[in-house]
Tab-separated table of C-alpha atoms and ligand atoms in Angstrom:
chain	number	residue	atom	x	y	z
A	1270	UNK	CA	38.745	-67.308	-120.490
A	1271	UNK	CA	40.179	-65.464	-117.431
A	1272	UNK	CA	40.264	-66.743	-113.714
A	1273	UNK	CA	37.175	-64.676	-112.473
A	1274	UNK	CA	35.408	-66.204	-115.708
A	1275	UNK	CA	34.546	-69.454	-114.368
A	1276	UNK	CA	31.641	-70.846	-112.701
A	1277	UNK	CA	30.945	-68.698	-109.803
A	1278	UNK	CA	33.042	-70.574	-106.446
A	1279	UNK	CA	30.131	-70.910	-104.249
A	1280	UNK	CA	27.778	-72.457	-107.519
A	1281	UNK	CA	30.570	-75.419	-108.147
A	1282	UNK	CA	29.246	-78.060	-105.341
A	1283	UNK	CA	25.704	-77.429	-105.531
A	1284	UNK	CA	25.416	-78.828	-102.407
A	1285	UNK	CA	22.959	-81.484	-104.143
A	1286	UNK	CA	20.405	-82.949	-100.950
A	1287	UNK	CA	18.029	-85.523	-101.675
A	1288	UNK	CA	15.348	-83.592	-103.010
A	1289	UNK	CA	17.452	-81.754	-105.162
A	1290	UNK	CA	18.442	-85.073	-106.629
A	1291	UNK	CA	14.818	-85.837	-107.650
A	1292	UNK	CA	15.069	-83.302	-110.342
A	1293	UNK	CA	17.994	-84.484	-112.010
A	1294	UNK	CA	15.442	-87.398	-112.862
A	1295	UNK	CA	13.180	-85.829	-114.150
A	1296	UNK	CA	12.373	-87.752	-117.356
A	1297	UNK	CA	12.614	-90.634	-115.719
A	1298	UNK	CA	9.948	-89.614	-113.343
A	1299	UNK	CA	7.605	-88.336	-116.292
A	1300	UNK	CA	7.914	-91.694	-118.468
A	1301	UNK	CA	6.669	-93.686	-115.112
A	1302	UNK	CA	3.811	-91.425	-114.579
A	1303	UNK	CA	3.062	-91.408	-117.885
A	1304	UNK	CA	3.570	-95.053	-118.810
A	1305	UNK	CA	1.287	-96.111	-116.187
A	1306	UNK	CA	-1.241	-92.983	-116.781
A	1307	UNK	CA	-1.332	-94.524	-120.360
A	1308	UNK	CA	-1.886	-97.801	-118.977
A	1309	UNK	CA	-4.909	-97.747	-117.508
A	1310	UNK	CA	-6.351	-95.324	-120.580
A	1311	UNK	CA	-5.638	-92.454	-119.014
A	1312	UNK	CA	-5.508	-89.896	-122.002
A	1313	UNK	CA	-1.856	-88.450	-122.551
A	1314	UNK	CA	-1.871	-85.006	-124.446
A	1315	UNK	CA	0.678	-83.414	-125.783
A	1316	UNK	CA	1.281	-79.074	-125.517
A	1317	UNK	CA	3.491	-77.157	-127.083
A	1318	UNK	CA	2.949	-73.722	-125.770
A	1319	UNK	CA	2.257	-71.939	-122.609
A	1320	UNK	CA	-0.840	-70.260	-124.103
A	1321	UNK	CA	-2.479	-73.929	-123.615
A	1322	UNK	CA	-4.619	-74.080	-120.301
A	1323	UNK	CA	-2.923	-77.235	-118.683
A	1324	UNK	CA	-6.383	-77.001	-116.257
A	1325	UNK	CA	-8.869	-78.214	-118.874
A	1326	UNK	CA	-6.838	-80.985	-120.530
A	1327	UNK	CA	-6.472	-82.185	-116.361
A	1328	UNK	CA	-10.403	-81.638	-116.068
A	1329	UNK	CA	-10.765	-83.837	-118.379
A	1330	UNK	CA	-8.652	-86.624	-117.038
A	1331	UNK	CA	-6.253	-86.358	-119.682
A	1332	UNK	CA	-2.235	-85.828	-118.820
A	1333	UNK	CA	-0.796	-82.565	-120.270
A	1334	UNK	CA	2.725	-83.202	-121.973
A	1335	UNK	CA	5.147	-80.303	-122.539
A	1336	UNK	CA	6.332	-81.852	-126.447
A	1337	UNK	CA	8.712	-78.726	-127.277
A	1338	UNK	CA	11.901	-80.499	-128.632
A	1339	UNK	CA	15.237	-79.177	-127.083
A	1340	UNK	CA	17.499	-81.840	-128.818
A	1341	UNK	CA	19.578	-80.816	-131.929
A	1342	UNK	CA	19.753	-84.617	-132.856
A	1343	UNK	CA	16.527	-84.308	-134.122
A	1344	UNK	CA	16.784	-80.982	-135.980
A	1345	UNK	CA	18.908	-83.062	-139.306
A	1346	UNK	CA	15.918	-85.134	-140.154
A	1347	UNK	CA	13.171	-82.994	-139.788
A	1348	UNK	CA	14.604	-81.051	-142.512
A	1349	UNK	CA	14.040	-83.608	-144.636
A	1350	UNK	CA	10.544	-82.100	-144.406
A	1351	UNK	CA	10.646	-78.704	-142.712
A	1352	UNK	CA	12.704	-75.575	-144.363
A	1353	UNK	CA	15.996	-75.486	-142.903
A	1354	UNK	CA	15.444	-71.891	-142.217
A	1355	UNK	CA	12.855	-72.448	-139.604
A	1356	UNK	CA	13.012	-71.937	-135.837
A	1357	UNK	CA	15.271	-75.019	-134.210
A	1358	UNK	CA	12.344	-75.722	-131.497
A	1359	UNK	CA	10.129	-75.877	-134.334
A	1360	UNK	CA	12.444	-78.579	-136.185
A	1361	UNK	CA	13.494	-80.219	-133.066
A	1362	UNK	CA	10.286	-81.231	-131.901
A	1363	UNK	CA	8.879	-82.435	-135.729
A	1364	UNK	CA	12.178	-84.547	-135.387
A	1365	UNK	CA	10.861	-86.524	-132.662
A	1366	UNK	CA	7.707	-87.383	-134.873
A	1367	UNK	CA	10.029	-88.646	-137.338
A	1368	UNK	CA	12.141	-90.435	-135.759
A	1369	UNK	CA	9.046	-91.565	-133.498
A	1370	UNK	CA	11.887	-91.094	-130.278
A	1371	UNK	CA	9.518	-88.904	-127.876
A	1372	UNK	CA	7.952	-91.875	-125.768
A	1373	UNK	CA	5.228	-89.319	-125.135
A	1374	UNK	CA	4.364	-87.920	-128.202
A	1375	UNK	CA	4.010	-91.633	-128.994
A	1376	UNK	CA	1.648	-92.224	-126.487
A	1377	UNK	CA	-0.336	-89.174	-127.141
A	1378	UNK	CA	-3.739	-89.660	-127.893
A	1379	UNK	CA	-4.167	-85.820	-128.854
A	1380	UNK	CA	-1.718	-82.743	-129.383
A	1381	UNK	CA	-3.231	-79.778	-128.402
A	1382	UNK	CA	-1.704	-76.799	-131.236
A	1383	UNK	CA	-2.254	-72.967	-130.931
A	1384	UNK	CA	-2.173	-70.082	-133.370
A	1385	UNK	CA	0.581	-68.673	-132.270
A	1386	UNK	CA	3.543	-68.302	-135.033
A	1387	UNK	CA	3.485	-69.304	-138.404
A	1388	UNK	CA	6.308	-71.987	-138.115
A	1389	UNK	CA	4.301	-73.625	-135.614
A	1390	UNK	CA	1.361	-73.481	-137.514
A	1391	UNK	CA	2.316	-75.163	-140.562
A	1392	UNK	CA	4.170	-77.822	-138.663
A	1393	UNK	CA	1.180	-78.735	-136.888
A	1394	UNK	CA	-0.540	-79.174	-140.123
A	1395	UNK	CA	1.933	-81.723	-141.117
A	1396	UNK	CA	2.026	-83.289	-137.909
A	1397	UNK	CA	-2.084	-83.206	-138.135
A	1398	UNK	CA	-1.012	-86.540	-140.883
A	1399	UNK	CA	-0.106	-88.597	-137.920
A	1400	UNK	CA	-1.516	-87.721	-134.626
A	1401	UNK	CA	-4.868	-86.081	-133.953
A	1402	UNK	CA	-4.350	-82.572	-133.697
A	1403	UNK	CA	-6.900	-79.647	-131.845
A	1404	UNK	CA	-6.220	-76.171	-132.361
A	1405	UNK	CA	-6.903	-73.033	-130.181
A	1406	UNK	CA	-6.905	-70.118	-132.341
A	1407	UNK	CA	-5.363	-67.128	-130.296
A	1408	UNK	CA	-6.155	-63.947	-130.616
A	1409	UNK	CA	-3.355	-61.960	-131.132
A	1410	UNK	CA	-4.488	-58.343	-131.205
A	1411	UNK	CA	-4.089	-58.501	-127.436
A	1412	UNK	CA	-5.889	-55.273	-126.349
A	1413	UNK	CA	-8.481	-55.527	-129.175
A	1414	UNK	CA	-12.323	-55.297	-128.197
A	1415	UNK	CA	-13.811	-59.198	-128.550
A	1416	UNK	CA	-10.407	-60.986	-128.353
A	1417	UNK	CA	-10.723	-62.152	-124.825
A	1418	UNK	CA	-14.345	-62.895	-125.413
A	1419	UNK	CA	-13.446	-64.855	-128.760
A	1420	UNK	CA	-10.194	-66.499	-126.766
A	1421	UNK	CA	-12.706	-67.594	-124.132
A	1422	UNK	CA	-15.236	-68.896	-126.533
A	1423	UNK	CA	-12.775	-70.681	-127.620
A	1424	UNK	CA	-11.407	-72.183	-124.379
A	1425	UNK	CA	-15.232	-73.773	-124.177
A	1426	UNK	CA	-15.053	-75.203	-127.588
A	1427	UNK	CA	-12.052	-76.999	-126.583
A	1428	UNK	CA	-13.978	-78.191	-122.916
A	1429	UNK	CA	-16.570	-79.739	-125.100
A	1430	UNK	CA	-14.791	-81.267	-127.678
A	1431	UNK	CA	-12.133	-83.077	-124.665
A	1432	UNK	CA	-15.724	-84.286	-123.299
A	1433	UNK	CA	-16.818	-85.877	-125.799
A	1434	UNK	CA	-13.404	-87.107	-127.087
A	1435	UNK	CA	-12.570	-88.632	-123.626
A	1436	UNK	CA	-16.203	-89.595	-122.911
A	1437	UNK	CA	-16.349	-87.269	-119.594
A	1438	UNK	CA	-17.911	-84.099	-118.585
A	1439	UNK	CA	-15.860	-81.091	-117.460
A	1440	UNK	CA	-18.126	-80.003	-114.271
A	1441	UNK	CA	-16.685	-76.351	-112.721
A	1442	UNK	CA	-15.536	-78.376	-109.103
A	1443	UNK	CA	-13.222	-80.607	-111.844
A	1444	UNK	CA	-11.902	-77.330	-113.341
A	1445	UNK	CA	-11.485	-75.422	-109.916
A	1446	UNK	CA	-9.668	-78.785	-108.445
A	1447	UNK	CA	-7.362	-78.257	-112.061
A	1448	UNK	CA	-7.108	-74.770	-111.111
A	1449	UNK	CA	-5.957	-74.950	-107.754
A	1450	UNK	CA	-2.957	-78.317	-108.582
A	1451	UNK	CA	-1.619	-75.744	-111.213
A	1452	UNK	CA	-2.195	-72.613	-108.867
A	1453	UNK	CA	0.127	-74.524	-106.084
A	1454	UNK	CA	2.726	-75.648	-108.622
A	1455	UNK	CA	2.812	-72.567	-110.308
A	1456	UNK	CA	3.231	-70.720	-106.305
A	1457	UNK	CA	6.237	-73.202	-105.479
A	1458	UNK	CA	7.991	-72.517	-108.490
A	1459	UNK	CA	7.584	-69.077	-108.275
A	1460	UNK	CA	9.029	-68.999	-104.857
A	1461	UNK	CA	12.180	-71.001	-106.245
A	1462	UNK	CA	12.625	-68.488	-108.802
A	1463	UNK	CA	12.518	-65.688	-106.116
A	1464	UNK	CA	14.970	-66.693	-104.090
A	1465	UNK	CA	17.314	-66.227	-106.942
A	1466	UNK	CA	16.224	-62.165	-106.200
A	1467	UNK	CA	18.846	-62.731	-103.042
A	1468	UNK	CA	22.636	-61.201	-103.230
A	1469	UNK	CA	24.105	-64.716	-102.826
A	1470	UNK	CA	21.386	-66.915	-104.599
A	1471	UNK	CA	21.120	-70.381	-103.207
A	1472	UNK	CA	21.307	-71.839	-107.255
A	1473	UNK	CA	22.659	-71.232	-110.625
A	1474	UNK	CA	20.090	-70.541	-112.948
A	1475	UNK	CA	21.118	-73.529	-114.811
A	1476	UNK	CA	20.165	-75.301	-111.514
A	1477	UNK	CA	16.408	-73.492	-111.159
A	1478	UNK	CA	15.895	-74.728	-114.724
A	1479	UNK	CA	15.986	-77.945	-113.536
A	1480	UNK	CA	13.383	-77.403	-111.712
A	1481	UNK	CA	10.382	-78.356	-114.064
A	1482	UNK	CA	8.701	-81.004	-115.424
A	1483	UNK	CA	7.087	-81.830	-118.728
A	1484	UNK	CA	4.434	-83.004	-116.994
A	1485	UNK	CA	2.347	-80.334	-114.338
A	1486	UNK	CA	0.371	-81.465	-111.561
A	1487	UNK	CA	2.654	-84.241	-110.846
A	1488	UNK	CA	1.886	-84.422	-106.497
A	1489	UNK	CA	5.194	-86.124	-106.217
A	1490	UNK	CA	6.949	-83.112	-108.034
A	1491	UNK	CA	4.901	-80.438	-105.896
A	1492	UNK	CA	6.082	-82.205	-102.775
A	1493	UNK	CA	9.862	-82.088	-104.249
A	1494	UNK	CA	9.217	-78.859	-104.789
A	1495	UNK	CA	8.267	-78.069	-101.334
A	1496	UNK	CA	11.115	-80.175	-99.739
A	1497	UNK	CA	13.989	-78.091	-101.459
A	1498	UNK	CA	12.088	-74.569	-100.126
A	1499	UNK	CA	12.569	-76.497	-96.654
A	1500	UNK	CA	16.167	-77.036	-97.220
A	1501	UNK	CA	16.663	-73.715	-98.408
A	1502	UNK	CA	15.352	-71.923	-95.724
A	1503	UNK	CA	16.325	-74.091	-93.648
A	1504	UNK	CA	20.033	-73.266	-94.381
A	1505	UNK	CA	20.715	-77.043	-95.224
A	1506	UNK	CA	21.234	-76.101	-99.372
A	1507	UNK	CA	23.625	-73.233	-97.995
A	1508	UNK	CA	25.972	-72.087	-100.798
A	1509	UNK	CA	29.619	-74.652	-100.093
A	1510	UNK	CA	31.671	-71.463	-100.168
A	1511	UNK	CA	31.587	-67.829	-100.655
A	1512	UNK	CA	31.765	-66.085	-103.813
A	1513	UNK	CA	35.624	-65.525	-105.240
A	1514	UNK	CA	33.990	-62.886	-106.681
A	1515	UNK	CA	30.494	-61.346	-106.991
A	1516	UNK	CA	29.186	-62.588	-109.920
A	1517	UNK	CA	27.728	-60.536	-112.790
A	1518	UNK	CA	24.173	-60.791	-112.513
A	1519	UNK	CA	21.733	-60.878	-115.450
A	1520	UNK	CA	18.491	-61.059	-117.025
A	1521	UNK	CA	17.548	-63.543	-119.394
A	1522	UNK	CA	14.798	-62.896	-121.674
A	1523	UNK	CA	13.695	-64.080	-125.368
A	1524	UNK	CA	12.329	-67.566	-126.032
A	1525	UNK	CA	12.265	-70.592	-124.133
A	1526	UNK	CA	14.905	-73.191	-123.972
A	1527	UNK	CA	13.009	-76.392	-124.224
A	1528	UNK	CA	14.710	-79.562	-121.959
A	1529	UNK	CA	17.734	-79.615	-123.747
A	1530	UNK	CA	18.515	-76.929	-125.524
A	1531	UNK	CA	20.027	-75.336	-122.347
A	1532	UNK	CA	23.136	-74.558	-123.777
A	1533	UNK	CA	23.556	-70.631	-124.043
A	1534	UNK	CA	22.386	-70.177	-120.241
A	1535	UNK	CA	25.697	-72.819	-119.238
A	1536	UNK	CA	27.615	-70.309	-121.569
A	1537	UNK	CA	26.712	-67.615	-119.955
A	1538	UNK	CA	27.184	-68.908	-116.514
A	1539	UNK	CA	30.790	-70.171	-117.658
A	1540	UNK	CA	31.693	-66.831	-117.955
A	1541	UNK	CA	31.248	-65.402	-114.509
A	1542	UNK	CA	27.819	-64.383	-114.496
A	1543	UNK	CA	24.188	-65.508	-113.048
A	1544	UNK	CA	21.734	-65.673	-114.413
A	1545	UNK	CA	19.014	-64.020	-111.511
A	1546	UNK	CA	16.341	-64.155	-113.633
A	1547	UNK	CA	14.614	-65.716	-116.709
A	1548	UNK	CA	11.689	-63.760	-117.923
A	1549	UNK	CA	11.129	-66.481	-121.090
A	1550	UNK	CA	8.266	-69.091	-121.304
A	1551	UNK	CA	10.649	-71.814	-119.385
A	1552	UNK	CA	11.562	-69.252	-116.411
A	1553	UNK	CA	8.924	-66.788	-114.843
A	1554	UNK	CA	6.124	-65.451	-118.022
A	1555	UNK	CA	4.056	-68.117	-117.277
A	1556	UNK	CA	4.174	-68.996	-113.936
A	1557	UNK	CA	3.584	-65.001	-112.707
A	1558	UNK	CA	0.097	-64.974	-112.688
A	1559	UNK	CA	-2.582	-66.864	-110.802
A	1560	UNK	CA	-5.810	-67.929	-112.196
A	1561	UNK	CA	-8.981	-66.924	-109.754
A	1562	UNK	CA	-9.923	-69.981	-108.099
A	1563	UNK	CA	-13.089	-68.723	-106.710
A	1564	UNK	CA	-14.644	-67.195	-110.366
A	1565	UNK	CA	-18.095	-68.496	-110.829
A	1566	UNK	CA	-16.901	-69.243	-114.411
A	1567	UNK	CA	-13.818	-70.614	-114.300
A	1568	UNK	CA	-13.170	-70.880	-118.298
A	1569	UNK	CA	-13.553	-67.175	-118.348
A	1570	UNK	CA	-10.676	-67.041	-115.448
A	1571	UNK	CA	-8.740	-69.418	-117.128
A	1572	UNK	CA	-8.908	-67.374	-120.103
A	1573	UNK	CA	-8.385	-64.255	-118.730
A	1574	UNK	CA	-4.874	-65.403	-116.927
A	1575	UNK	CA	-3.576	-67.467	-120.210
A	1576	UNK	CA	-4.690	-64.074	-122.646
A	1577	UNK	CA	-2.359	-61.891	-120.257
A	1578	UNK	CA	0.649	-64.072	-121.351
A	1579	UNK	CA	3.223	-61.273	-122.517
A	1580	UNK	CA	4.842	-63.179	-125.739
A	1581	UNK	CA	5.695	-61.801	-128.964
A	1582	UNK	CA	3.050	-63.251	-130.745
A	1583	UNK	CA	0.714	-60.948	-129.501
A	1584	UNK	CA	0.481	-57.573	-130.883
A	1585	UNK	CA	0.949	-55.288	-129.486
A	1586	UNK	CA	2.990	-57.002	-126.759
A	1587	UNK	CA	3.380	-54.204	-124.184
A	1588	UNK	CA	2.802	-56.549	-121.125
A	1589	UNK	CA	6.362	-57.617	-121.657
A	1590	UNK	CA	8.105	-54.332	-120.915
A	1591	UNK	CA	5.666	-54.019	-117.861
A	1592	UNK	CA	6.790	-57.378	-116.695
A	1593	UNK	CA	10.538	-56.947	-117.926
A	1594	UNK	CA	10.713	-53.321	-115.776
A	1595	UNK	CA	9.369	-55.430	-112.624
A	1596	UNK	CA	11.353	-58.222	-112.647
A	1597	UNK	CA	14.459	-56.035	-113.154
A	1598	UNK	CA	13.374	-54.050	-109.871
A	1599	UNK	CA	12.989	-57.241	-108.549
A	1600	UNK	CA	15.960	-59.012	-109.362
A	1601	UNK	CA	18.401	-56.516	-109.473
A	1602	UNK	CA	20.068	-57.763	-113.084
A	1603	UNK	CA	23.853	-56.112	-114.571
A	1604	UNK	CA	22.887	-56.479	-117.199
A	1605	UNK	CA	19.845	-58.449	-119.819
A	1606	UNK	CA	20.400	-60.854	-122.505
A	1607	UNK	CA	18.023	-61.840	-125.062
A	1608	UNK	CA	17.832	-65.016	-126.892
A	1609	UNK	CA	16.198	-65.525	-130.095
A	1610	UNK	CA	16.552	-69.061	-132.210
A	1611	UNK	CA	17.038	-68.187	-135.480
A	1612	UNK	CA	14.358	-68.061	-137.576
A	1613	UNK	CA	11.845	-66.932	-134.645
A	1614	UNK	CA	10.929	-63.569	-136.570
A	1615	UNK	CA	8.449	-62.030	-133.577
A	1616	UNK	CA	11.098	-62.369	-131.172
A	1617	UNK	CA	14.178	-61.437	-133.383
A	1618	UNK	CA	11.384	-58.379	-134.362
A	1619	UNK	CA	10.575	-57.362	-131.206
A	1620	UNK	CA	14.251	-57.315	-129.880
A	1621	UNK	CA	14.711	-53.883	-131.119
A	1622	UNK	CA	12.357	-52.485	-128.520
A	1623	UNK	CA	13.758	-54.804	-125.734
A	1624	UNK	CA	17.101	-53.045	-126.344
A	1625	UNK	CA	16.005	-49.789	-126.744
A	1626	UNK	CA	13.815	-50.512	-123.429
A	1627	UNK	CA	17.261	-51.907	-121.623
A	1628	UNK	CA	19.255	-49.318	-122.255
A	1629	UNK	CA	16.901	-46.382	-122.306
A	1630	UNK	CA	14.417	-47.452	-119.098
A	1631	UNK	CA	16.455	-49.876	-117.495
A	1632	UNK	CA	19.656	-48.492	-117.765
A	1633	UNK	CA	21.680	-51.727	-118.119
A	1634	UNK	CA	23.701	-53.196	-121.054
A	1635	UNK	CA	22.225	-55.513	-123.221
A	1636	UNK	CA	23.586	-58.167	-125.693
A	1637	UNK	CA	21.450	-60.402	-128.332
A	1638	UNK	CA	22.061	-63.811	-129.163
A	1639	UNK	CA	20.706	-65.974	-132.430
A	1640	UNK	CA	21.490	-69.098	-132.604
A	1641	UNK	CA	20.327	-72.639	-132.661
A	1642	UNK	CA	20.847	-76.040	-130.935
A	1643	UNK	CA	24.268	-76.773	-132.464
A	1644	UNK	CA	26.984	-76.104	-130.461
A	1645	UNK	CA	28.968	-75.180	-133.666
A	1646	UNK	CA	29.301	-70.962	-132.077
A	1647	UNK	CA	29.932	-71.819	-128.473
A	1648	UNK	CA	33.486	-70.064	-128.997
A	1649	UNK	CA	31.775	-67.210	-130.822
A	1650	UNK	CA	29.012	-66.737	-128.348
A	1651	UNK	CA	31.599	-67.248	-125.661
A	1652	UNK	CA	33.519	-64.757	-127.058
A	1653	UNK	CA	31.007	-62.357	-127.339
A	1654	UNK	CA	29.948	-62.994	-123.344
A	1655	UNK	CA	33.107	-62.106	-121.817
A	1656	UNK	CA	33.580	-58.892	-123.483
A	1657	UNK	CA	29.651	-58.160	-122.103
A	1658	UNK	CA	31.144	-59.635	-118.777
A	1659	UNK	CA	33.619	-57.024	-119.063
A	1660	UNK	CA	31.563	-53.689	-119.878
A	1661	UNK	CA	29.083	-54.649	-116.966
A	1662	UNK	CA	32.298	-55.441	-114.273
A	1663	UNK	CA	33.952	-51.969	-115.849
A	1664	UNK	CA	30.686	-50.505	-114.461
A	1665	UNK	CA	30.177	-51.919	-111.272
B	1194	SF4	S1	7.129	-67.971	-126.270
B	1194	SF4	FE1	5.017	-67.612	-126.938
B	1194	SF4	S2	4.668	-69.157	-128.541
B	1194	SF4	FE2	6.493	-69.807	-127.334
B	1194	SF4	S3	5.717	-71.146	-125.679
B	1194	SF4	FE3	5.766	-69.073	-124.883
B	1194	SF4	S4	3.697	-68.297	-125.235
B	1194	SF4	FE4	3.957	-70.049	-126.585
B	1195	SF4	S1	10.846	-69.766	-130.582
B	1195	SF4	FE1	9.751	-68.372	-131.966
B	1195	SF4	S2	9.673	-69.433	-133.961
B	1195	SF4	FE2	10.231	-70.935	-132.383
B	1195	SF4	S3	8.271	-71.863	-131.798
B	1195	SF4	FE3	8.668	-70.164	-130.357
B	1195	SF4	S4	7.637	-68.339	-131.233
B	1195	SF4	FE4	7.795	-69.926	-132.847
């Protein structure tokens, strides 16, 4: 690695202040809220996709858990039962069951599964042997006549079978009041991510990943949330020092990098670059769009915000390029990676058209990376970064 390869100068002190500091305890923080939400029978319910209306399960007094698994200590036994040719978030996250490790898959009362890939889908079934299991079936013939009516339909079915599973009844004020906690969260972390859009961002992008939790709604997290936009503009999280150099800035699309599985975004920023923007289902997909709080049926709003979700499941998926095009003239990226964990065949798919999109529309390089949570190509990958690093500086 060369000297303007390393971690951009003004990104090495992050100039951590105290609410800052909150995030970097951010399990910690879950497990309390949770361990005392599941004390006093407060339903805990486990998600594992974005397409999952966090609003209804909060309606209905239950807790929404994000379960994706981002550990790759997990991934060895759940082959034991799972193909070892199978998506590593898919694996990862069975693992847990195994092993019985995830304190809040434990404690879930319900798992909420969705129709989304196969790999998924079949796990759930096995995972359907332990814990009880509801599934949303998505439609995923996005612009077909009757799929937002059948996707709605079936946001009801899943209102009515929380009430009677939690003994409670999902009035509209209950759904609105859901609507608006996850409007606000989704707002703050919306304006995090924008600030990224500056020419010296205030974070790394490994930094504004941080900034999540497995569990929304959280008013402690929203407040957090609100405290480092303060600081920021506030000029107390000022970068410590200017750039030695202006770092490469790109665009990170592809699939989502559960809590954990972080790894290719700290390559990427070890070699010089920023990542300005993530476009994937843990960055900005699902937090870009608002749900109408004021819709006299707010299932049918609900379902009309979580249907516009631009992932590759969907077929077509031409919301992605819309969003994709935007966020680049937004952003301002060098360049746009894509990630794809191996064995995830509708983004791996679907990749061709990203590049073709990149170079053609967008104009920028573009570089694809499969892999999965071991570390075991970090010098390949690394490798393969700096000579991208390279081509995009050689162009600048
Ligand atoms: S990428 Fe698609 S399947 Fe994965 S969490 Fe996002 S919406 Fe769900
Ligand atoms: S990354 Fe791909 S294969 Fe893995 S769970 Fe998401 S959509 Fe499925």
């Amino acid at each position: 690695m060369t000297d303007t390869t390393c971690t951009p100068a003004h990104l090495d002190s992050p100039g951590k202040s105290s609410p800052w500091r909150y995030f970097d305890a951010m399990l910690d923080h879950c497990y309390d809220y949770a361990e005392a939400a599941h004390a006093r029978g407060q339903p805990i319910v486990g998600i594992m996709c974005e397409f999952t209306p966090r609003e209804i399960i909060m309606a209905a007094g239950g807790v929404p858990v994000c379960l994706c698994g981002g550990s790759a200590e997990t991934v060895a036994v759940a082959e034991q039962y799972l193909p070892a040719n199978l998506c590593p978030l898919i694996k990862s996250t069975y693992g847990y069951l195994v092993k019985a490790s995830n304190p809040f898959l434990n404690w879930a009362s319900l798992v909420v599964a969705e129709t989304t890939c196969d790999g998924k889908k079949k796990m759930f079934e096995l995972m359907a042997a332990t814990k009880p299991m509801y599934v949303l079936e998505l439609p995923q013939k996005s612009e077909d006549a009757g799929a937002l009516e059948h996707w709605t339909e079936e946001l009801r079915k899943f209102m009515r079978f929380l009430e009677a599973q939690f003994q409670v009844q999902v009035t509209d004020d209950r759904l609105r009041d859901a609507i608006r906690v996850m409007n606000r969260e989704r707002a703050l972390r919306r304006q995090l991510a924008e600030l990224m859009a500056l020419d010296i961002p205030p974070f790394s992008g490994r930094q504004l990943l941080d900034l999540k939790s497995l569990i929304s709604g959280i008013s402690a997290d929203l407040e957090q949330y609100e405290a480092i936009l303060r600081h920021v503009h506030e000029g107390l999280h000022e970068p410590a020092a200017p750039p030695r150099k202006a770092p490469v800035r790109v665009l990170l699309t592809g699939v989502p990098m559960a809590h954990g599985a972080e790894r290719v975004l700290e390559l990427i920023e070890a070699c010089g670059a920023i990542v300005v923007c993530q476009e994937n289902c843990t960055g900005l997909k699902p937090i870009l769009e608002d749900v109408a709080e004021d819709d006299p049926d707010p299932i049918r709003s609900l379902a009309r915000k979580y249907y516009h979700l631009p992932c590759s499941v969907m077929t077509p998926n031409t919301g992605r390029f819309d969003t994709l095009r935007a966020l680049a003239a937004q952003f301002r990226p060098h360049c746009v990676i894509e990630l794809i964990w191996q064995a995830c065949l509708t983004y791996d798919v679907e990749s061709y058209r990203v590049r073709t999109f990149t170079e053609d529309t967008l104009h920028h390089p573009y570089l694809k990376i499969t892999t999965d949570y071991s570390p075991a190509d970090s010098a390949r990958l690394t490798a393969r970064l700096e000579a991208l690093m390279e081509t995009v500086r050689a162009r600048l």
